């Protein structure tokens, strides 16, 4: 198994190289040269073992240049009860008849990003050691709120690394901002930019692919890597929980071996749902992958028409981690769907960069329609959905998860499909207490921590210790910069000259 670039199929690197580099030099994303397959017996056997063992098994298919001991080391350190407040790591809750919530937010920062970002530092430092890089790894992150905090927690004080996070000044929730600006650790930097998430992501991508910047870092004994889902080391850990969920449902008797399930994912950068697609291609029986968007519905339109057009209004919503108009991981999916034709990907993504728009071929449109269903909803519908689930099932979900539930309801109404369904629940409702409380009709005129207490009363869910602890932490990072100054910030913070 090796890794190719979506923009140059001749690239041929090991998983350790793909993970430590983050993105290919040609601007493409690393993809596995083949998708390993699992038999139903293998999947069923995973139902009887721990999440760590499930992770070990799936990783061993993708990280073929890692030794067993190296994979064990990564998995055992990341998925321990020290970091997660649920023994199952990914908790499966039964919402209603044949419909399950896959709660991916039992990690230290209360969002699904922890599932990958608790292990990425181990994968990355192990990769660097294997390759004998001997350089400090500088992680640059663009965040729409959750990745930044999860990456900071994962990388804080990890020897041989430094992490710098950029977030859109007006694009994150009060709790998300507090989580990041109070971050502890001697190797961390957090900076707001005047712009939206796409500006932050484009800025980071431009720095990554700037040869002169890379040379300057090299001279100073450093190299960049990425903790965004453009890094294969983010994607691979996300495949595991879909395999794990199927194995768990099987073990619990919720489904029979071979029975297909639908998977619904609240989507932004297309990383989480792409992981579900890989799980399907590996052999997990999946009927439809349901892609749920908020008012920033560029993916809904794309899946329904085959035209990707980012030339549209950008909305700031109550599900900020999905406020994205350029979904990076779509490039990986399209590479697989177009027959791994790197010239086609260069053409489409060249058009995206120059015109903000591209249209895929008829063949690709056909496969998209077979594999996916896409829908979207606005903030009012999201809130109505939170209230409905709260009233009907006494279940409190966050704003992102509610988008997924609403789109799933629309899907069922449109198709009458009764296939059992797993909905990815991507954040704890406590991260978005104000929006959730206002959705269920509670008074929200209070500070962030009073809101947490109110939500505890209303939801009866335990308050995550990490969020409660923020109240007494000092703000360490207050800088806001123009998006044009991101490169300057990186050099200043690393203490090197351009
Ligand atoms: C990041 C995030 C998403 C979107 O996930 P993608 O992999 O970017 O599609 C959805 N919900 C929450 C809570 C998130 O943090």
Short mmCIF file of C-alpha atoms and ligand atoms in Angstrom, two decimals:
data_model
loop_
_atom_site.label_atom_id
_atom_site.label_comp_id
_atom_site.label_asym_id
_atom_site.label_seq_id
_atom_site.Cartn_x
_atom_site.Cartn_y
_atom_site.Cartn_z
CA UNK A 1 0.00 0.00 0.00
CA UNK A 2 1.30 3.45 -0.89
CA UNK A 3 -0.19 6.90 -1.28
CA UNK A 4 -0.73 8.87 -4.48
CA UNK A 5 -1.54 12.54 -5.01
CA UNK A 6 -4.94 13.44 -6.47
CA UNK A 7 -3.13 15.86 -8.77
CA UNK A 8 -0.30 13.56 -9.79
CA UNK A 9 -0.88 9.81 -9.84
CA UNK A 10 2.85 9.19 -10.28
CA UNK A 11 3.52 10.36 -6.72
CA UNK A 12 4.26 7.31 -4.62
CA UNK A 13 4.89 7.75 -0.89
CA UNK A 14 4.55 5.69 2.28
CA UNK A 15 1.84 6.44 4.84
CA UNK A 16 4.50 7.89 7.15
CA UNK A 17 5.49 10.35 4.42
CA UNK A 18 1.88 11.20 3.55
CA UNK A 19 1.06 11.88 7.21
CA UNK A 20 4.17 13.91 7.99
CA UNK A 21 3.87 16.00 4.82
CA UNK A 22 0.09 16.58 5.12
CA UNK A 23 -0.45 17.72 1.53
CA UNK A 24 1.35 16.81 -1.69
CA UNK A 25 3.76 19.38 -3.16
CA UNK A 26 1.52 19.70 -6.23
CA UNK A 27 -1.35 20.86 -4.04
CA UNK A 28 -3.13 17.50 -4.31
CA UNK A 29 -4.31 15.33 -1.43
CA UNK A 30 -2.85 11.95 -0.58
CA UNK A 31 -5.08 8.95 -1.27
CA UNK A 32 -4.40 5.24 -0.72
CA UNK A 33 -3.28 3.37 -3.85
CA UNK A 34 -5.97 0.78 -3.19
CA UNK A 35 -8.84 0.52 -0.74
CA UNK A 36 -8.33 -2.55 1.46
CA UNK A 37 -11.30 -4.85 1.88
CA UNK A 38 -12.74 -6.45 4.99
CA UNK A 39 -14.84 -9.62 4.99
CA UNK A 40 -18.12 -9.79 6.90
CA UNK A 41 -16.50 -12.34 9.24
CA UNK A 42 -13.69 -9.92 10.01
CA UNK A 43 -16.16 -7.10 10.66
CA UNK A 44 -18.33 -9.35 12.87
CA UNK A 45 -15.28 -10.45 14.90
CA UNK A 46 -14.57 -6.79 15.70
CA UNK A 47 -17.89 -6.67 17.55
CA UNK A 48 -16.33 -8.64 20.41
CA UNK A 49 -13.22 -6.51 20.95
CA UNK A 50 -12.45 -3.04 22.33
CA UNK A 51 -12.41 0.16 20.28
CA UNK A 52 -8.62 0.13 20.54
CA UNK A 53 -8.47 -3.34 18.99
CA UNK A 54 -10.89 -2.33 16.25
CA UNK A 55 -8.70 0.69 15.52
CA UNK A 56 -5.58 -1.47 15.50
CA UNK A 57 -7.15 -3.81 12.94
CA UNK A 58 -8.29 -1.07 10.55
CA UNK A 59 -5.05 0.93 10.82
CA UNK A 60 -2.99 -2.16 10.04
CA UNK A 61 -4.69 -2.22 6.61
CA UNK A 62 -3.73 1.37 5.80
CA UNK A 63 -0.43 1.98 7.64
CA UNK A 64 1.43 -0.95 6.10
CA UNK A 65 4.82 0.70 6.70
CA UNK A 66 4.16 0.93 10.48
CA UNK A 67 5.15 -1.99 12.71
CA UNK A 68 2.50 -3.65 14.87
CA UNK A 69 4.18 -2.19 17.94
CA UNK A 70 4.04 1.31 16.45
CA UNK A 71 0.32 1.06 15.67
CA UNK A 72 -0.34 -0.36 19.15
CA UNK A 73 1.54 2.51 20.75
CA UNK A 74 -0.53 5.10 18.84
CA UNK A 75 -3.89 3.43 19.40
CA UNK A 76 -3.42 2.61 23.09
CA UNK A 77 -2.31 6.13 23.97
CA UNK A 78 -5.04 7.90 22.00
CA UNK A 79 -8.14 5.86 22.79
CA UNK A 80 -7.74 5.51 26.54
CA UNK A 81 -10.25 6.32 29.28
CA UNK A 82 -7.90 9.13 30.28
CA UNK A 83 -9.02 11.01 27.15
CA UNK A 84 -12.60 9.83 26.63
CA UNK A 85 -15.51 9.82 29.07
CA UNK A 86 -17.09 6.74 27.50
CA UNK A 87 -15.61 3.24 27.55
CA UNK A 88 -16.90 2.58 24.07
CA UNK A 89 -15.06 5.75 22.85
CA UNK A 90 -17.72 6.17 20.14
CA UNK A 91 -21.05 5.83 21.93
CA UNK A 92 -24.08 4.46 20.09
CA UNK A 93 -27.46 5.71 21.35
CA UNK A 94 -30.80 4.38 20.13
CA UNK A 95 -32.92 7.40 19.18
CA UNK A 96 -36.05 5.74 17.80
CA UNK A 97 -37.06 2.70 15.81
CA UNK A 98 -34.02 1.60 13.80
CA UNK A 99 -32.37 5.00 14.11
CA UNK A 100 -29.14 5.41 16.05
CA UNK A 101 -27.05 8.35 17.15
CA UNK A 102 -23.33 7.76 16.83
CA UNK A 103 -22.03 10.09 19.54
CA UNK A 104 -18.55 11.06 18.49
CA UNK A 105 -18.07 13.78 21.10
CA UNK A 106 -16.95 11.95 24.24
CA UNK A 107 -13.34 13.16 23.87
CA UNK A 108 -11.54 16.05 25.59
CA UNK A 109 -12.91 18.91 23.44
CA UNK A 110 -16.47 17.57 23.02
CA UNK A 111 -16.53 17.39 19.21
CA UNK A 112 -15.96 14.51 16.79
CA UNK A 113 -12.61 16.02 15.77
CA UNK A 114 -11.14 14.38 18.90
CA UNK A 115 -11.65 10.95 17.33
CA UNK A 116 -8.84 11.76 14.90
CA UNK A 117 -6.93 14.50 16.67
CA UNK A 118 -6.24 12.46 19.78
CA UNK A 119 -4.30 10.01 17.64
CA UNK A 120 -2.81 12.28 14.96
CA UNK A 121 0.06 13.55 17.17
CA UNK A 122 1.10 9.93 17.79
CA UNK A 123 0.83 9.03 14.11
CA UNK A 124 2.77 12.12 13.16
CA UNK A 125 5.61 11.86 15.67
CA UNK A 126 5.92 8.12 14.94
CA UNK A 127 6.08 8.90 11.21
CA UNK A 128 8.74 11.59 11.77
CA UNK A 129 10.81 9.16 13.82
CA UNK A 130 10.52 6.42 11.19
CA UNK A 131 11.62 8.82 8.45
CA UNK A 132 14.38 10.25 10.65
CA UNK A 133 13.27 13.74 9.72
CA UNK A 134 15.13 15.31 12.64
CA UNK A 135 13.19 18.54 12.21
CA UNK A 136 10.60 20.30 14.31
CA UNK A 137 7.13 19.77 12.87
CA UNK A 138 5.04 22.92 12.65
CA UNK A 139 1.32 22.23 12.48
CA UNK A 140 -0.76 24.93 10.80
CA UNK A 141 -4.50 24.73 11.31
CA UNK A 142 -7.41 26.63 9.79
CA UNK A 143 -10.47 26.05 11.92
CA UNK A 144 -14.18 26.71 11.78
CA UNK A 145 -14.18 26.16 15.54
CA UNK A 146 -13.78 22.53 16.54
CA UNK A 147 -10.65 21.37 14.72
CA UNK A 148 -8.56 24.14 16.25
CA UNK A 149 -9.29 23.22 19.83
CA UNK A 150 -9.07 19.48 19.21
CA UNK A 151 -5.69 19.92 17.48
CA UNK A 152 -4.39 22.18 20.25
CA UNK A 153 -5.33 19.61 22.90
CA UNK A 154 -3.78 16.81 20.87
CA UNK A 155 -0.49 18.59 20.19
CA UNK A 156 0.04 20.71 23.32
CA UNK A 157 3.52 20.08 24.72
CA UNK A 158 4.18 17.20 22.31
CA UNK A 159 8.00 17.23 21.96
CA UNK A 160 9.28 18.16 18.50
CA UNK A 161 6.09 19.96 17.46
CA UNK A 162 4.68 23.48 17.42
CA UNK A 163 1.06 24.27 16.56
CA UNK A 164 -0.46 27.49 15.17
CA UNK A 165 -4.22 27.87 14.79
CA UNK A 166 -6.17 30.43 12.75
CA UNK A 167 -9.90 30.95 13.29
CA UNK A 168 -12.39 33.38 11.69
CA UNK A 169 -12.96 36.24 14.14
CA UNK A 170 -16.76 36.26 13.88
CA UNK A 171 -17.24 32.66 12.85
CA UNK A 172 -17.04 30.59 16.04
CA UNK A 173 -19.29 30.15 19.09
CA UNK A 174 -18.50 31.87 22.41
CA UNK A 175 -17.57 28.52 23.95
CA UNK A 176 -15.36 27.58 21.00
CA UNK A 177 -13.54 30.90 21.24
CA UNK A 178 -13.04 30.52 24.98
CA UNK A 179 -11.71 26.99 24.46
CA UNK A 180 -9.06 28.22 22.03
CA UNK A 181 -8.02 31.53 23.55
CA UNK A 182 -7.38 29.91 26.96
CA UNK A 183 -5.31 27.06 25.49
CA UNK A 184 -2.41 25.91 27.64
CA UNK A 185 0.93 24.58 26.43
CA UNK A 186 4.35 26.01 25.58
CA UNK A 187 4.24 25.11 21.87
CA UNK A 188 0.89 26.64 20.89
CA UNK A 189 -0.26 29.81 19.10
CA UNK A 190 -3.85 30.94 18.42
CA UNK A 191 -4.80 33.85 16.17
CA UNK A 192 -8.09 35.31 14.88
CA UNK A 193 -8.28 36.49 11.26
CA UNK A 194 -10.59 39.06 9.73
CA UNK A 195 -12.38 36.79 7.29
CA UNK A 196 -14.33 33.56 7.15
CA UNK A 197 -13.24 29.91 7.37
CA UNK A 198 -12.55 29.66 3.64
CA UNK A 199 -10.15 32.62 3.94
CA UNK A 200 -8.36 30.87 6.80
CA UNK A 201 -8.20 27.57 4.91
CA UNK A 202 -6.99 29.19 1.68
CA UNK A 203 -4.37 31.15 3.62
CA UNK A 204 -3.05 28.00 5.25
CA UNK A 205 -3.02 26.10 1.94
CA UNK A 206 -1.10 28.95 0.28
CA UNK A 207 1.54 28.92 3.03
CA UNK A 208 1.83 25.13 2.80
CA UNK A 209 2.46 25.10 -0.94
CA UNK A 210 4.80 28.14 -1.00
CA UNK A 211 8.23 26.73 -1.90
CA UNK A 212 10.09 29.78 -0.57
CA UNK A 213 8.40 29.44 2.83
CA UNK A 214 9.24 25.72 2.93
CA UNK A 215 12.89 26.54 2.21
CA UNK A 216 13.01 29.14 4.98
CA UNK A 217 11.59 26.64 7.44
CA UNK A 218 14.02 23.99 6.27
CA UNK A 219 16.97 26.33 6.88
CA UNK A 220 15.65 26.74 10.41
CA UNK A 221 15.29 23.01 11.05
CA UNK A 222 11.52 22.95 10.70
CA UNK A 223 8.87 21.59 8.37
CA UNK A 224 5.13 22.08 8.06
CA UNK A 225 2.43 19.53 8.46
CA UNK A 226 -1.33 19.76 8.63
CA UNK A 227 -3.88 18.71 11.22
CA UNK A 228 -6.80 19.59 8.93
CA UNK A 229 -8.71 16.80 7.27
CA UNK A 230 -6.57 17.27 4.17
CA UNK A 231 -4.07 15.12 6.15
CA UNK A 232 -4.55 11.39 5.61
CA UNK A 233 -3.76 10.95 9.30
CA UNK A 234 -7.06 12.70 10.03
CA UNK A 235 -9.10 10.67 7.57
CA UNK A 236 -7.94 7.17 8.46
CA UNK A 237 -9.01 7.36 12.15
CA UNK A 238 -12.48 8.46 11.04
CA UNK A 239 -13.00 5.32 8.95
CA UNK A 240 -12.61 3.27 12.12
CA UNK A 241 -15.76 4.46 13.87
CA UNK A 242 -17.95 3.52 10.94
CA UNK A 243 -16.50 0.01 10.83
CA UNK A 244 -16.77 -0.11 14.62
CA UNK A 245 -20.41 1.00 14.57
CA UNK A 246 -21.42 -1.69 12.12
CA UNK A 247 -19.60 -4.31 14.21
CA UNK A 248 -21.30 -3.00 17.36
CA UNK A 249 -24.79 -3.04 15.82
CA UNK A 250 -24.16 -6.59 14.71
CA UNK A 251 -22.95 -7.65 18.16
CA UNK A 252 -25.94 -5.96 19.82
CA UNK A 253 -28.39 -7.68 17.46
CA UNK A 254 -29.59 -4.38 15.96
CA UNK A 255 -28.83 -5.65 12.44
CA UNK A 256 -28.10 -8.97 10.72
CA UNK A 257 -24.77 -9.71 9.00
CA UNK A 258 -24.79 -8.12 5.57
CA UNK A 259 -27.80 -5.90 6.28
CA UNK A 260 -27.33 -2.46 4.79
CA UNK A 261 -27.50 0.72 6.86
CA UNK A 262 -27.79 4.38 5.91
CA UNK A 263 -25.24 6.80 7.30
CA UNK A 264 -26.18 10.46 7.78
CA UNK A 265 -23.40 13.00 8.27
CA UNK A 266 -23.61 16.73 9.01
CA UNK A 267 -21.05 17.92 6.52
CA UNK A 268 -18.66 20.82 6.05
CA UNK A 269 -15.26 19.95 4.68
CA UNK A 270 -16.49 16.52 3.50
CA UNK A 271 -14.00 14.67 5.71
CA UNK A 272 -16.37 12.78 7.97
CA UNK A 273 -18.68 11.61 5.20
CA UNK A 274 -15.72 10.67 3.01
CA UNK A 275 -14.54 8.39 5.82
CA UNK A 276 -17.96 6.71 5.70
CA UNK A 277 -17.54 6.30 1.94
CA UNK A 278 -14.16 4.58 2.47
CA UNK A 279 -15.76 2.31 5.10
CA UNK A 280 -18.40 1.35 2.53
CA UNK A 281 -15.76 0.63 -0.10
CA UNK A 282 -13.91 -1.54 2.43
CA UNK A 283 -16.98 -3.72 2.82
CA UNK A 284 -19.28 -2.15 5.41
CA UNK A 285 -22.78 -2.66 3.93
CA UNK A 286 -24.11 0.85 3.32
CA UNK A 287 -27.22 1.80 1.37
CA UNK A 288 -27.12 5.61 1.14
CA UNK A 289 -24.61 8.11 2.40
CA UNK A 290 -26.73 11.11 3.35
CA UNK A 291 -24.92 14.43 3.17
CA UNK A 292 -26.53 17.11 5.34
CA UNK A 293 -25.64 20.80 4.96
CA UNK A 294 -26.77 24.01 6.64
CA UNK A 295 -27.63 27.19 4.69
CA UNK A 296 -24.17 26.95 3.09
CA UNK A 297 -25.58 24.29 0.78
CA UNK A 298 -22.91 24.12 -1.91
CA UNK A 299 -22.64 20.34 -1.44
CA UNK A 300 -26.40 19.80 -1.69
CA UNK A 301 -26.43 21.54 -5.04
CA UNK A 302 -23.31 19.72 -6.17
CA UNK A 303 -24.57 16.24 -5.36
CA UNK A 304 -27.93 17.01 -6.95
CA UNK A 305 -26.64 18.69 -10.13
CA UNK A 306 -22.95 17.83 -10.60
CA UNK A 307 -22.11 21.54 -10.64
CA UNK A 308 -19.89 22.82 -7.86
CA UNK A 309 -20.31 26.56 -7.57
CA UNK A 310 -18.85 28.47 -4.68
CA UNK A 311 -19.94 31.83 -6.13
CA UNK A 312 -22.74 32.37 -3.66
CA UNK A 313 -23.53 34.15 -0.44
CA UNK A 314 -21.70 32.89 2.63
CA UNK A 315 -23.92 32.49 5.69
CA UNK A 316 -22.83 32.58 9.31
CA UNK A 317 -25.07 29.99 10.99
CA UNK A 318 -25.70 28.36 14.38
CA UNK A 319 -23.78 25.31 13.08
CA UNK A 320 -20.49 27.18 12.45
CA UNK A 321 -18.32 24.10 11.92
CA UNK A 322 -20.23 23.56 8.68
CA UNK A 323 -19.97 27.16 7.41
CA UNK A 324 -17.78 26.24 4.48
CA UNK A 325 -17.99 26.84 0.74
CA UNK A 326 -14.90 24.91 -0.31
CA UNK A 327 -15.07 21.32 0.87
CA UNK A 328 -11.50 20.10 0.51
CA UNK A 329 -12.07 16.38 0.82
CA UNK A 330 -14.43 16.29 -2.14
CA UNK A 331 -11.23 16.21 -4.20
CA UNK A 332 -10.43 12.76 -2.83
CA UNK A 333 -13.89 11.42 -3.62
CA UNK A 334 -13.83 12.80 -7.15
CA UNK A 335 -10.39 11.34 -7.77
CA UNK A 336 -11.76 7.89 -6.98
CA UNK A 337 -14.99 8.47 -8.94
CA UNK A 338 -13.32 9.71 -12.11
CA UNK A 339 -11.14 6.62 -12.46
CA UNK A 340 -8.15 8.13 -10.63
CA UNK A 341 -7.54 10.48 -13.52
CA UNK A 342 -5.21 13.17 -12.15
CA UNK A 343 -5.54 15.33 -15.28
CA UNK A 344 -9.29 15.57 -14.75
CA UNK A 345 -8.79 16.59 -11.11
CA UNK A 346 -6.25 19.24 -12.13
CA UNK A 347 -8.75 20.59 -14.63
CA UNK A 348 -11.73 20.71 -12.22
CA UNK A 349 -9.81 22.08 -9.25
CA UNK A 350 -7.97 24.53 -11.49
CA UNK A 351 -11.39 25.86 -12.51
CA UNK A 352 -12.47 25.98 -8.87
CA UNK A 353 -9.44 28.15 -8.10
CA UNK A 354 -9.84 30.46 -11.12
CA UNK A 355 -13.62 30.64 -11.63
CA UNK A 356 -14.99 29.20 -8.39
CA UNK A 357 -16.99 26.65 -10.38
CA UNK A 358 -16.66 23.31 -12.17
CA UNK A 359 -18.98 20.67 -13.53
CA UNK A 360 -18.23 16.95 -13.34
CA UNK A 361 -18.78 14.40 -16.10
CA UNK A 362 -22.06 12.50 -16.67
CA UNK A 363 -20.44 9.28 -15.40
CA UNK A 364 -19.48 10.91 -12.12
CA UNK A 365 -22.94 12.47 -11.74
CA UNK A 366 -24.45 9.02 -12.07
CA UNK A 367 -22.28 7.50 -9.33
CA UNK A 368 -22.89 10.49 -7.06
CA UNK A 369 -26.65 9.96 -7.38
CA UNK A 370 -26.29 6.24 -6.62
CA UNK A 371 -24.08 6.59 -3.56
CA UNK A 372 -25.35 9.82 -2.00
CA UNK A 373 -28.46 11.71 -1.04
CA UNK A 374 -28.00 15.38 -0.19
CA UNK A 375 -30.17 17.89 1.61
CA UNK A 376 -29.90 21.09 3.63
CA UNK A 377 -31.76 23.20 6.15
CA UNK A 378 -31.59 26.72 7.57
CA UNK A 379 -31.22 27.85 11.18
CA UNK A 380 -34.96 28.01 11.86
CA UNK A 381 -35.42 24.42 10.68
CA UNK A 382 -32.37 23.33 12.70
CA UNK A 383 -33.86 24.82 15.86
CA UNK A 384 -37.28 23.31 15.18
CA UNK A 385 -35.59 19.92 14.82
CA UNK A 386 -33.72 20.28 18.14
CA UNK A 387 -37.04 21.02 19.83
CA UNK A 388 -38.82 18.14 18.14
CA UNK A 389 -36.20 15.58 19.22
CA UNK A 390 -36.10 17.06 22.70
CA UNK A 391 -39.89 16.87 23.09
CA UNK A 392 -40.41 13.50 21.40
CA UNK A 393 -37.41 11.48 22.56
CA UNK A 394 -36.01 13.45 25.53
CA UNK A 395 -32.73 13.64 23.62
CA UNK A 396 -30.76 16.86 23.46
CA UNK A 397 -28.58 17.26 20.40
CA UNK A 398 -26.31 20.04 19.20
CA UNK A 399 -26.96 22.30 16.22
CA UNK A 400 -24.79 20.35 13.74
CA UNK A 401 -26.34 17.02 14.61
CA UNK A 402 -29.81 18.55 14.28
CA UNK A 403 -29.05 19.50 10.67
CA UNK A 404 -28.38 15.82 10.01
CA UNK A 405 -31.57 14.69 11.74
CA UNK A 406 -33.66 17.19 9.79
CA UNK A 407 -32.17 16.16 6.43
CA UNK A 408 -32.70 12.52 7.36
CA UNK A 409 -36.38 13.23 8.09
CA UNK A 410 -36.67 14.92 4.69
CA UNK A 411 -34.97 11.91 3.08
CA UNK A 412 -37.42 9.50 4.70
CA UNK A 413 -40.39 11.62 3.64
CA UNK A 414 -39.10 11.80 0.06
CA UNK A 415 -38.14 8.12 -0.35
CA UNK A 416 -40.09 6.09 2.22
CA UNK A 417 -36.81 4.22 2.84
CA UNK A 418 -36.97 2.11 6.03
CA UNK A 419 -33.32 1.02 6.08
CA UNK A 420 -31.80 1.20 9.57
CA UNK A 421 -29.85 4.39 9.94
CA UNK A 422 -26.89 5.76 11.86
CA UNK A 423 -26.69 9.53 12.31
CA UNK A 424 -23.28 10.98 13.13
CA UNK A 425 -23.66 13.17 16.21
CA UNK A 426 -20.69 15.47 15.92
CA UNK A 427 -20.68 17.72 18.98
CA UNK A 428 -21.85 17.89 22.57
CA UNK A 429 -24.83 20.23 22.91
CA UNK A 430 -22.86 22.07 25.62
CA UNK A 431 -20.57 23.55 22.97
CA UNK A 432 -23.56 25.44 21.59
CA UNK A 433 -25.62 25.92 24.77
CA UNK A 434 -27.14 29.27 23.75
CA UNK A 435 -28.51 28.03 20.42
CA UNK A 436 -29.73 24.76 21.89
CA UNK A 437 -31.50 26.47 24.81
CA UNK A 438 -33.14 29.01 22.55
CA UNK A 439 -34.30 26.16 20.31
CA UNK A 440 -36.08 24.43 23.19
CA UNK A 441 -37.66 27.72 24.24
CA UNK A 442 -35.53 28.55 27.27
CA UNK A 443 -34.33 32.01 28.33
CA UNK A 444 -30.80 32.68 26.99
CA UNK A 445 -29.98 36.08 28.45
CA UNK A 446 -26.97 34.90 30.48
CA UNK A 447 -23.23 34.34 30.13
CA UNK A 448 -21.77 31.21 28.53
CA UNK A 449 -21.32 29.37 31.80
CA UNK A 450 -24.74 30.19 33.20
CA UNK A 451 -26.10 28.84 29.95
CA UNK A 452 -24.22 25.60 30.55
CA UNK A 453 -25.89 25.27 33.96
CA UNK A 454 -29.29 25.93 32.42
CA UNK A 455 -28.71 23.34 29.74
CA UNK A 456 -27.70 20.84 32.42
CA UNK A 457 -31.07 21.40 34.08
CA UNK A 458 -32.95 21.03 30.84
CA UNK A 459 -31.06 18.11 29.32
CA UNK A 460 -30.06 16.10 32.42
CA UNK A 461 -26.78 15.38 30.62
CA UNK A 462 -23.59 15.59 32.70
CA UNK A 463 -21.56 18.75 31.96
CA UNK A 464 -18.22 17.77 30.39
CA UNK A 465 -15.47 18.51 32.92
CA UNK A 466 -13.26 20.16 30.29
CA UNK A 467 -15.93 22.77 29.47
CA UNK A 468 -16.77 23.48 33.11
CA UNK A 469 -13.05 24.06 33.83
CA UNK A 470 -12.78 26.84 31.20
CA UNK A 471 -14.61 29.25 33.46
CA UNK A 472 -11.55 29.86 35.61
CA UNK A 473 -8.92 29.90 32.88
CA UNK A 474 -7.08 33.05 31.76
CA UNK A 475 -7.30 34.29 28.18
CA UNK A 476 -3.83 33.88 26.65
CA UNK A 477 -4.41 34.80 22.98
CA UNK A 478 -6.02 38.05 21.84
CA UNK A 479 -4.41 38.83 18.46
CA UNK A 480 -6.58 39.50 15.36
CA UNK A 481 -4.84 39.92 11.99
CA UNK A 482 -5.70 40.58 8.32
CA UNK A 483 -5.81 37.43 6.24
CA UNK A 484 -2.92 38.83 4.17
CA UNK A 485 -0.72 38.75 7.28
CA UNK A 486 -1.01 35.02 8.03
CA UNK A 487 2.44 34.25 6.64
CA UNK A 488 3.89 37.09 8.71
CA UNK A 489 2.24 35.75 11.85
CA UNK A 490 3.75 32.32 11.24
CA UNK A 491 7.27 33.71 10.87
CA UNK A 492 6.91 36.03 13.87
CA UNK A 493 5.58 33.30 16.12
CA UNK A 494 8.24 30.81 15.08
CA UNK A 495 10.87 33.49 15.65
CA UNK A 496 12.42 33.22 12.18
CA UNK A 497 13.17 35.80 9.48
CA UNK A 498 11.56 35.71 6.01
C1 LIG B 1 -16.06 19.69 11.66
C2 LIG B 1 -17.48 19.48 12.05
C3 LIG B 1 -18.44 19.08 11.13
C4 LIG B 1 -18.13 18.91 9.66
O1 LIG B 1 -17.28 17.81 9.43
P1 LIG B 1 -16.48 17.68 8.04
O2 LIG B 1 -15.61 16.51 8.21
O3 LIG B 1 -15.72 18.97 7.90
O4 LIG B 1 -17.50 17.53 6.97
C5 LIG B 1 -19.73 18.84 11.58
N1 LIG B 1 -20.05 19.02 12.88
C6 LIG B 1 -19.15 19.41 13.80
C7 LIG B 1 -19.59 19.59 15.21
C8 LIG B 1 -17.84 19.65 13.43
O5 LIG B 1 -16.94 20.04 14.35
#
